[in-house]
Amino acid sequence: MKASHQSNCGIQRACNMNLYVKDGVVLREEQAANYPAPKDPDAPDFNPRGCQKGVCYAQRMYDPTRVKYPMKRVGERGEGKWRRTSWDAALTEIADALLDTLANEGPQAIIQCGGTHVQNNDTVGTGPNAFFGALGAPSANVTADNGDDHQGVAITLGKIIEGDSADNWYYADMILIWGGNPVYTNIPNYHFIAEARYRGAKVVAITPDYSPSAIHADLWVPVNVGSDAALALSMCQVIVKERLYKEEFVREQTDLSLLVVESTGRFLREKELKRGGREDVFYLYDQASGRVMEAPRKSLALDGMVPALEGTYQVETPQGTVAVQPVMEVLRRHLDEHYLPEQ
């Protein structure tokens, strides 16, 4: 029979597996290796896709130490003393605690940490989201306990994770392994990194420990713990100063051309240019026409405009003339002042 494993490894989960079952007992698991061949005949494919965690996953069902029933703590926290309780008793205790909290403190005192609707809207998350939403309880973002990366991407792009599929790693000329250890945590897909390196890509591991991924990199950068942001910003300083970016891409795909009011550090908005103006209409300086123009709102297409990425410009507002600069100009100055590589 066919199967998959949802909970092994997060985002790259659900490798296709074949299960061999007799009398309702799983005897063996193996990779199905039924992924379609890539369109590029020179590129590696996903097959067989799977790992040692997947091929022994059924052991969890039959492990004698598996917890099969609700257990209630009977000792001090950390003592490891538990007793078995019934499902009815456990659910009643949880329900009573929820009702007491709702009555005495209100729904804001209950928090759901499984992710918001925009982050967790699959079959796993729909039930909890509906339940806690009906209670009026807040939902924390899915990585609230260790960072806000998912929430930031969700707010910006509408999904919690964006990027190419792992097979596109094969075409990279430079691969940065940063903030992860894919040799351990992305086993089904890591071979694309190894094959890219064999093809000639340079692999750089930025990590304080000599991790299994660092072992297989061309360059290991042993940053101090907590200094990643400073390193990244110093890299940005070099990229911006030496103009190593693609200007056309930056103009079209980022907000670095939007104008910022120099005195406030906030985006120039329509509401600041006329009464009744909108909060969500922004502006750029078009080098083609030599005028401040409204930035496109529903499309990335610039329609012949050439947004400026540097310089200072004057804009007339009902309150008088104000100086404005593109975000890139503000960013360049900030990087030069605080994030030189030698610092």
PDB file of N, CA and C in Angstrom, residues 34-116:
ATOM      1  N   ASN A  34       8.702   7.108  -7.241  1.00  0.00           N
ATOM      2  CA  ASN A  34       7.771   7.274  -8.362  1.00  0.00           C
ATOM      3  C   ASN A  34       7.583   8.736  -8.762  1.00  0.00           C
ATOM      4  N   TYR A  35       8.595   9.553  -8.499  1.00  0.00           N
ATOM      5  CA  TYR A  35       8.507  10.962  -8.877  1.00  0.00           C
ATOM      6  C   TYR A  35       8.814  11.122 -10.361  1.00  0.00           C
ATOM      7  N   PRO A  36       8.142  12.043 -11.042  1.00  0.00           N
ATOM      8  CA  PRO A  36       8.353  12.194 -12.486  1.00  0.00           C
ATOM      9  C   PRO A  36       9.760  12.670 -12.814  1.00  0.00           C
ATOM     10  N   ALA A  37      10.217  12.307 -13.983  1.00  0.00           N
ATOM     11  CA  ALA A  37      11.542  12.732 -14.435  1.00  0.00           C
ATOM     12  C   ALA A  37      11.525  14.225 -14.738  1.00  0.00           C
ATOM     13  N   PRO A  38      12.649  14.906 -14.512  1.00  0.00           N
ATOM     14  CA  PRO A  38      12.696  16.349 -14.810  1.00  0.00           C
ATOM     15  C   PRO A  38      12.644  16.599 -16.313  1.00  0.00           C
ATOM     16  N   LYS A  39      12.214  17.799 -16.681  1.00  0.00           N
ATOM     17  CA  LYS A  39      12.158  18.154 -18.097  1.00  0.00           C
ATOM     18  C   LYS A  39      13.559  18.301 -18.684  1.00  0.00           C
ATOM     19  N   ASP A  40      14.507  18.692 -17.835  1.00  0.00           N
ATOM     20  CA  ASP A  40      15.891  18.825 -18.275  1.00  0.00           C
ATOM     21  C   ASP A  40      16.563  17.461 -18.160  1.00  0.00           C
ATOM     22  N   PRO A  41      16.942  16.841 -19.267  1.00  0.00           N
ATOM     23  CA  PRO A  41      17.538  15.500 -19.189  1.00  0.00           C
ATOM     24  C   PRO A  41      18.884  15.474 -18.488  1.00  0.00           C
ATOM     25  N   ASP A  42      19.527  16.633 -18.348  1.00  0.00           N
ATOM     26  CA  ASP A  42      20.832  16.683 -17.691  1.00  0.00           C
ATOM     27  C   ASP A  42      20.723  16.911 -16.188  1.00  0.00           C
ATOM     28  N   ALA A  43      19.516  17.139 -15.699  1.00  0.00           N
ATOM     29  CA  ALA A  43      19.326  17.442 -14.278  1.00  0.00           C
ATOM     30  C   ALA A  43      18.964  16.185 -13.500  1.00  0.00           C
ATOM     31  N   PRO A  44      19.371  16.115 -12.239  1.00  0.00           N
ATOM     32  CA  PRO A  44      18.966  14.977 -11.403  1.00  0.00           C
ATOM     33  C   PRO A  44      17.492  15.084 -11.035  1.00  0.00           C
ATOM     34  N   ASP A  45      16.879  13.952 -10.714  1.00  0.00           N
ATOM     35  CA  ASP A  45      15.474  13.985 -10.313  1.00  0.00           C
ATOM     36  C   ASP A  45      15.351  13.767  -8.811  1.00  0.00           C
ATOM     37  N   PHE A  46      14.112  13.735  -8.332  1.00  0.00           N
ATOM     38  CA  PHE A  46      13.873  13.601  -6.899  1.00  0.00           C
ATOM     39  C   PHE A  46      14.034  12.161  -6.418  1.00  0.00           C
ATOM     40  N   ASN A  47      13.973  11.207  -7.308  1.00  0.00           N
ATOM     41  CA  ASN A  47      13.983   9.807  -6.889  1.00  0.00           C
ATOM     42  C   ASN A  47      15.302   9.393  -6.261  1.00  0.00           C
ATOM     43  N   PRO A  48      15.286   8.496  -5.281  1.00  0.00           N
ATOM     44  CA  PRO A  48      14.099   7.804  -4.749  1.00  0.00           C
ATOM     45  C   PRO A  48      13.341   8.603  -3.686  1.00  0.00           C
ATOM     46  N   ARG A  49      13.910   9.626  -3.154  1.00  0.00           N
ATOM     47  CA  ARG A  49      13.333  10.534  -2.152  1.00  0.00           C
ATOM     48  C   ARG A  49      12.831   9.784  -0.917  1.00  0.00           C
ATOM     49  N   GLY A  50      13.526   9.999   0.174  1.00  0.00           N
ATOM     50  CA  GLY A  50      13.206   9.348   1.433  1.00  0.00           C
ATOM     51  C   GLY A  50      14.463   9.269   2.270  1.00  0.00           C
ATOM     52  N   CYS A  51      14.336   8.786   3.485  1.00  0.00           N
ATOM     53  CA  CYS A  51      15.504   8.695   4.355  1.00  0.00           C
ATOM     54  C   CYS A  51      15.292   7.584   5.371  1.00  0.00           C
ATOM     55  N   GLN A  52      16.298   7.392   6.223  1.00  0.00           N
ATOM     56  CA  GLN A  52      16.226   6.327   7.213  1.00  0.00           C
ATOM     57  C   GLN A  52      15.111   6.557   8.225  1.00  0.00           C
ATOM     58  N   LYS A  53      14.739   7.820   8.444  1.00  0.00           N
ATOM     59  CA  LYS A  53      13.618   8.097   9.349  1.00  0.00           C
ATOM     60  C   LYS A  53      12.324   7.545   8.767  1.00  0.00           C
ATOM     61  N   GLY A  54      12.171   7.713   7.450  1.00  0.00           N
ATOM     62  CA  GLY A  54      10.946   7.257   6.813  1.00  0.00           C
ATOM     63  C   GLY A  54      10.837   5.752   6.741  1.00  0.00           C
ATOM     64  N   VAL A  55      11.936   5.070   6.448  1.00  0.00           N
ATOM     65  CA  VAL A  55      11.847   3.625   6.259  1.00  0.00           C
ATOM     66  C   VAL A  55      11.712   2.867   7.573  1.00  0.00           C
ATOM     67  N   CYS A  56      11.850   3.566   8.695  1.00  0.00           N
ATOM     68  CA  CYS A  56      11.614   2.906   9.984  1.00  0.00           C
ATOM     69  C   CYS A  56      10.483   3.578  10.755  1.00  0.00           C
ATOM     70  N   TYR A  57       9.682   4.364  10.047  1.00  0.00           N
ATOM     71  CA  TYR A  57       8.642   5.149  10.710  1.00  0.00           C
ATOM     72  C   TYR A  57       7.623   4.264  11.413  1.00  0.00           C
ATOM     73  N   ALA A  58       7.299   3.114  10.821  1.00  0.00           N
ATOM     74  CA  ALA A  58       6.281   2.239  11.414  1.00  0.00           C
ATOM     75  C   ALA A  58       6.685   1.739  12.793  1.00  0.00           C
ATOM     76  N   GLN A  59       7.974   1.749  13.091  1.00  0.00           N
ATOM     77  CA  GLN A  59       8.406   1.297  14.413  1.00  0.00           C
ATOM     78  C   GLN A  59       7.805   2.149  15.524  1.00  0.00           C
ATOM     79  N   ARG A  60       7.466   3.381  15.203  1.00  0.00           N
ATOM     80  CA  ARG A  60       6.856   4.244  16.221  1.00  0.00           C
ATOM     81  C   ARG A  60       5.508   3.688  16.670  1.00  0.00           C
ATOM     82  N   MET A  61       4.789   3.069  15.727  1.00  0.00           N
ATOM     83  CA  MET A  61       3.473   2.531  16.079  1.00  0.00           C
ATOM     84  C   MET A  61       3.579   1.349  17.022  1.00  0.00           C
ATOM     85  N   TYR A  62       4.655   0.583  16.897  1.00  0.00           N
ATOM     86  CA  TYR A  62       4.777  -0.651  17.663  1.00  0.00           C
ATOM     87  C   TYR A  62       5.775  -0.555  18.805  1.00  0.00           C
ATOM     88  N   ASP A  63       6.352   0.614  19.017  1.00  0.00           N
ATOM     89  CA  ASP A  63       7.322   0.797  20.097  1.00  0.00           C
ATOM     90  C   ASP A  63       6.635   0.614  21.447  1.00  0.00           C
ATOM     91  N   PRO A  64       7.195  -0.220  22.316  1.00  0.00           N
ATOM     92  CA  PRO A  64       6.548  -0.449  23.621  1.00  0.00           C
ATOM     93  C   PRO A  64       6.501   0.791  24.503  1.00  0.00           C
ATOM     94  N   THR A  65       7.341   1.793  24.216  1.00  0.00           N
ATOM     95  CA  THR A  65       7.327   3.013  25.036  1.00  0.00           C
ATOM     96  C   THR A  65       6.394   4.085  24.472  1.00  0.00           C
ATOM     97  N   ARG A  66       5.708   3.778  23.399  1.00  0.00           N
ATOM     98  CA  ARG A  66       4.804   4.766  22.804  1.00  0.00           C
ATOM     99  C   ARG A  66       3.674   5.106  23.779  1.00  0.00           C
ATOM    100  N   VAL A  67       3.387   6.385  23.919  1.00  0.00           N
ATOM    101  CA  VAL A  67       2.299   6.834  24.791  1.00  0.00           C
ATOM    102  C   VAL A  67       0.987   6.713  24.019  1.00  0.00           C
ATOM    103  N   LYS A  68       0.086   5.869  24.504  1.00  0.00           N
ATOM    104  CA  LYS A  68      -1.166   5.589  23.803  1.00  0.00           C
ATOM    105  C   LYS A  68      -2.380   6.184  24.497  1.00  0.00           C
ATOM    106  N   TYR A  69      -2.194   6.684  25.721  1.00  0.00           N
ATOM    107  CA  TYR A  69      -3.334   7.167  26.493  1.00  0.00           C
ATOM    108  C   TYR A  69      -2.966   8.498  27.149  1.00  0.00           C
ATOM    109  N   PRO A  70      -3.966   9.266  27.547  1.00  0.00           N
ATOM    110  CA  PRO A  70      -3.678  10.490  28.304  1.00  0.00           C
ATOM    111  C   PRO A  70      -2.976  10.150  29.614  1.00  0.00           C
ATOM    112  N   MET A  71      -1.962  10.927  29.950  1.00  0.00           N
ATOM    113  CA  MET A  71      -1.218  10.725  31.190  1.00  0.00           C
ATOM    114  C   MET A  71      -1.247  12.025  31.990  1.00  0.00           C
ATOM    115  N   LYS A  72      -1.521  11.914  33.284  1.00  0.00           N
ATOM    116  CA  LYS A  72      -1.610  13.087  34.156  1.00  0.00           C
ATOM    117  C   LYS A  72      -0.439  13.082  35.122  1.00  0.00           C
ATOM    118  N   ARG A  73       0.200  14.229  35.270  1.00  0.00           N
ATOM    119  CA  ARG A  73       1.340  14.325  36.169  1.00  0.00           C
ATOM    120  C   ARG A  73       0.875  14.209  37.610  1.00  0.00           C
ATOM    121  N   VAL A  74       1.587  13.393  38.374  1.00  0.00           N
ATOM    122  CA  VAL A  74       1.233  13.207  39.788  1.00  0.00           C
ATOM    123  C   VAL A  74       2.349  13.669  40.716  1.00  0.00           C
ATOM    124  N   GLY A  75       3.499  13.966  40.174  1.00  0.00           N
ATOM    125  CA  GLY A  75       4.603  14.452  40.997  1.00  0.00           C
ATOM    126  C   GLY A  75       4.918  15.895  40.669  1.00  0.00           C
ATOM    127  N   GLU A  76       6.078  16.344  41.131  1.00  0.00           N
ATOM    128  CA  GLU A  76       6.521  17.686  40.805  1.00  0.00           C
ATOM    129  C   GLU A  76       6.940  17.756  39.335  1.00  0.00           C
ATOM    130  N   ARG A  77       6.876  18.932  38.803  1.00  0.00           N
ATOM    131  CA  ARG A  77       7.272  19.097  37.415  1.00  0.00           C
ATOM    132  C   ARG A  77       8.733  18.703  37.235  1.00  0.00           C
ATOM    133  N   GLY A  78       8.990  17.847  36.272  1.00  0.00           N
ATOM    134  CA  GLY A  78      10.338  17.376  36.018  1.00  0.00           C
ATOM    135  C   GLY A  78      10.662  16.055  36.678  1.00  0.00           C
ATOM    136  N   GLU A  79       9.799  15.586  37.582  1.00  0.00           N
ATOM    137  CA  GLU A  79      10.061  14.311  38.258  1.00  0.00           C
ATOM    138  C   GLU A  79       9.815  13.113  37.354  1.00  0.00           C
ATOM    139  N   GLY A  80       8.965  13.295  36.355  1.00  0.00           N
ATOM    140  CA  GLY A  80       8.652  12.185  35.471  1.00  0.00           C
ATOM    141  C   GLY A  80       7.659  11.205  36.057  1.00  0.00           C
ATOM    142  N   LYS A  81       6.818  11.656  36.972  1.00  0.00           N
ATOM    143  CA  LYS A  81       5.816  10.782  37.585  1.00  0.00           C
ATOM    144  C   LYS A  81       4.454  11.065  36.953  1.00  0.00           C
ATOM    145  N   TRP A  82       3.860  10.019  36.406  1.00  0.00           N
ATOM    146  CA  TRP A  82       2.605  10.150  35.683  1.00  0.00           C
ATOM    147  C   TRP A  82       1.676   8.990  36.032  1.00  0.00           C
ATOM    148  N   ARG A  83       0.396   9.210  35.828  1.00  0.00           N
ATOM    149  CA  ARG A  83      -0.570   8.115  35.929  1.00  0.00           C
ATOM    150  C   ARG A  83      -1.516   8.210  34.740  1.00  0.00           C
ATOM    151  N   ARG A  84      -1.981   7.053  34.341  1.00  0.00           N
ATOM    152  CA  ARG A  84      -2.908   7.012  33.212  1.00  0.00           C
ATOM    153  C   ARG A  84      -4.279   7.531  33.637  1.00  0.00           C
ATOM    154  N   THR A  85      -4.905   8.286  32.744  1.00  0.00           N
ATOM    155  CA  THR A  85      -6.260   8.764  32.990  1.00  0.00           C
ATOM    156  C   THR A  85      -7.102   8.488  31.751  1.00  0.00           C
ATOM    157  N   SER A  86      -8.393   8.624  31.865  1.00  0.00           N
ATOM    158  CA  SER A  86      -9.278   8.313  30.738  1.00  0.00           C
ATOM    159  C   SER A  86      -9.373   9.497  29.779  1.00  0.00           C
ATOM    160  N   TRP A  87      -9.793   9.215  28.564  1.00  0.00           N
ATOM    161  CA  TRP A  87      -9.999  10.279  27.593  1.00  0.00           C
ATOM    162  C   TRP A  87     -11.066  11.257  28.076  1.00  0.00           C
ATOM    163  N   ASP A  88     -12.143  10.714  28.639  1.00  0.00           N
ATOM    164  CA  ASP A  88     -13.217  11.590  29.130  1.00  0.00           C
ATOM    165  C   ASP A  88     -12.706  12.530  30.212  1.00  0.00           C
ATOM    166  N   ALA A  89     -11.912  11.986  31.140  1.00  0.00           N
ATOM    167  CA  ALA A  89     -11.398  12.811  32.233  1.00  0.00           C
ATOM    168  C   ALA A  89     -10.445  13.885  31.705  1.00  0.00           C
ATOM    169  N   ALA A  90      -9.587  13.505  30.760  1.00  0.00           N
ATOM    170  CA  ALA A  90      -8.624  14.462  30.210  1.00  0.00           C
ATOM    171  C   ALA A  90      -9.330  15.578  29.440  1.00  0.00           C
ATOM    172  N   LEU A  91     -10.286  15.212  28.596  1.00  0.00           N
ATOM    173  CA  LEU A  91     -11.003  16.218  27.812  1.00  0.00           C
ATOM    174  C   LEU A  91     -11.857  17.111  28.698  1.00  0.00           C
ATOM    175  N   THR A  92     -12.441  16.522  29.744  1.00  0.00           N
ATOM    176  CA  THR A  92     -13.240  17.323  30.677  1.00  0.00           C
ATOM    177  C   THR A  92     -12.374  18.342  31.405  1.00  0.00           C
ATOM    178  N   GLU A  93     -11.182  17.936  31.820  1.00  0.00           N
ATOM    179  CA  GLU A  93     -10.280  18.852  32.520  1.00  0.00           C
ATOM    180  C   GLU A  93      -9.852  20.005  31.608  1.00  0.00           C
ATOM    181  N   ILE A  94      -9.568  19.677  30.349  1.00  0.00           N
ATOM    182  CA  ILE A  94      -9.185  20.724  29.398  1.00  0.00           C
ATOM    183  C   ILE A  94     -10.349  21.675  29.154  1.00  0.00           C
ATOM    184  N   ALA A  95     -11.547  21.108  28.954  1.00  0.00           N
ATOM    185  CA  ALA A  95     -12.727  21.939  28.702  1.00  0.00           C
ATOM    186  C   ALA A  95     -13.034  22.839  29.890  1.00  0.00           C
ATOM    187  N   ASP A  96     -12.925  22.290  31.100  1.00  0.00           N
ATOM    188  CA  ASP A  96     -13.184  23.100  32.300  1.00  0.00           C
ATOM    189  C   ASP A  96     -12.196  24.260  32.405  1.00  0.00           C
ATOM    190  N   ALA A  97     -10.931  23.986  32.089  1.00  0.00           N
ATOM    191  CA  ALA A  97      -9.923  25.048  32.157  1.00  0.00           C
ATOM    192  C   ALA A  97     -10.218  26.144  31.132  1.00  0.00           C
ATOM    193  N   LEU A  98     -10.636  25.747  29.929  1.00  0.00           N
ATOM    194  CA  LEU A  98     -10.985  26.734  28.913  1.00  0.00           C
ATOM    195  C   LEU A  98     -12.188  27.568  29.340  1.00  0.00           C
ATOM    196  N   LEU A  99     -13.216  26.912  29.865  1.00  0.00           N
ATOM    197  CA  LEU A  99     -14.423  27.632  30.287  1.00  0.00           C
ATOM    198  C   LEU A  99     -14.126  28.582  31.444  1.00  0.00           C
ATOM    199  N   ASP A 100     -13.321  28.115  32.408  1.00  0.00           N
ATOM    200  CA  ASP A 100     -12.968  28.978  33.541  1.00  0.00           C
ATOM    201  C   ASP A 100     -12.192  30.208  33.064  1.00  0.00           C
ATOM    202  N   THR A 101     -11.264  29.994  32.143  1.00  0.00           N
ATOM    203  CA  THR A 101     -10.470  31.113  31.634  1.00  0.00           C
ATOM    204  C   THR A 101     -11.341  32.094  30.855  1.00  0.00           C
ATOM    205  N   LEU A 102     -12.240  31.564  30.036  1.00  0.00           N
ATOM    206  CA  LEU A 102     -13.141  32.435  29.277  1.00  0.00           C
ATOM    207  C   LEU A 102     -14.016  33.267  30.202  1.00  0.00           C
ATOM    208  N   ALA A 103     -14.515  32.627  31.275  1.00  0.00           N
ATOM    209  CA  ALA A 103     -15.423  33.319  32.186  1.00  0.00           C
ATOM    210  C   ALA A 103     -14.700  34.347  33.051  1.00  0.00           C
ATOM    211  N   ASN A 104     -13.499  34.017  33.481  1.00  0.00           N
ATOM    212  CA  ASN A 104     -12.805  34.872  34.447  1.00  0.00           C
ATOM    213  C   ASN A 104     -11.857  35.892  33.810  1.00  0.00           C
ATOM    214  N   GLU A 105     -11.257  35.535  32.678  1.00  0.00           N
ATOM    215  CA  GLU A 105     -10.235  36.407  32.095  1.00  0.00           C
ATOM    216  C   GLU A 105     -10.514  36.817  30.648  1.00  0.00           C
ATOM    217  N   GLY A 106     -11.405  36.094  29.986  1.00  0.00           N
ATOM    218  CA  GLY A 106     -11.719  36.424  28.609  1.00  0.00           C
ATOM    219  C   GLY A 106     -10.888  35.640  27.611  1.00  0.00           C
ATOM    220  N   PRO A 107     -11.306  35.626  26.341  1.00  0.00           N
ATOM    221  CA  PRO A 107     -10.622  34.817  25.323  1.00  0.00           C
ATOM    222  C   PRO A 107      -9.187  35.242  25.045  1.00  0.00           C
ATOM    223  N   GLN A 108      -8.850  36.500  25.342  1.00  0.00           N
ATOM    224  CA  GLN A 108      -7.486  36.964  25.072  1.00  0.00           C
ATOM    225  C   GLN A 108      -6.459  36.270  25.958  1.00  0.00           C
ATOM    226  N   ALA A 109      -6.907  35.597  27.017  1.00  0.00           N
ATOM    227  CA  ALA A 109      -5.992  34.883  27.912  1.00  0.00           C
ATOM    228  C   ALA A 109      -5.675  33.482  27.408  1.00  0.00           C
ATOM    229  N   ILE A 110      -6.291  33.083  26.304  1.00  0.00           N
ATOM    230  CA  ILE A 110      -6.028  31.777  25.696  1.00  0.00           C
ATOM    231  C   ILE A 110      -5.289  32.020  24.385  1.00  0.00           C
ATOM    232  N   ILE A 111      -4.205  31.323  24.180  1.00  0.00           N
ATOM    233  CA  ILE A 111      -3.439  31.525  22.951  1.00  0.00           C
ATOM    234  C   ILE A 111      -3.223  30.198  22.251  1.00  0.00           C
ATOM    235  N   GLN A 112      -3.350  30.225  20.943  1.00  0.00           N
ATOM    236  CA  GLN A 112      -3.144  29.052  20.104  1.00  0.00           C
ATOM    237  C   GLN A 112      -1.848  29.247  19.343  1.00  0.00           C
ATOM    238  N   CYS A 113      -0.908  28.335  19.519  1.00  0.00           N
ATOM    239  CA  CYS A 113       0.436  28.527  18.961  1.00  0.00           C
ATOM    240  C   CYS A 113       0.680  27.710  17.698  1.00  0.00           C
ATOM    241  N   GLY A 114      -0.372  27.269  17.040  1.00  0.00           N
ATOM    242  CA  GLY A 114      -0.191  26.444  15.851  1.00  0.00           C
ATOM    243  C   GLY A 114      -0.138  27.196  14.554  1.00  0.00           C
ATOM    244  N   GLY A 115      -0.203  28.521  14.611  1.00  0.00           N
ATOM    245  CA  GLY A 115      -0.145  29.304  13.391  1.00  0.00           C
ATOM    246  C   GLY A 115      -1.457  29.979  13.075  1.00  0.00           C
ATOM    247  N   THR A 116      -1.378  31.077  12.357  1.00  0.00           N
ATOM    248  CA  THR A 116      -2.566  31.829  11.971  1.00  0.00           C
ATOM    249  C   THR A 116      -3.208  31.188  10.745  1.00  0.00           C
TER     250      THR A 116
END
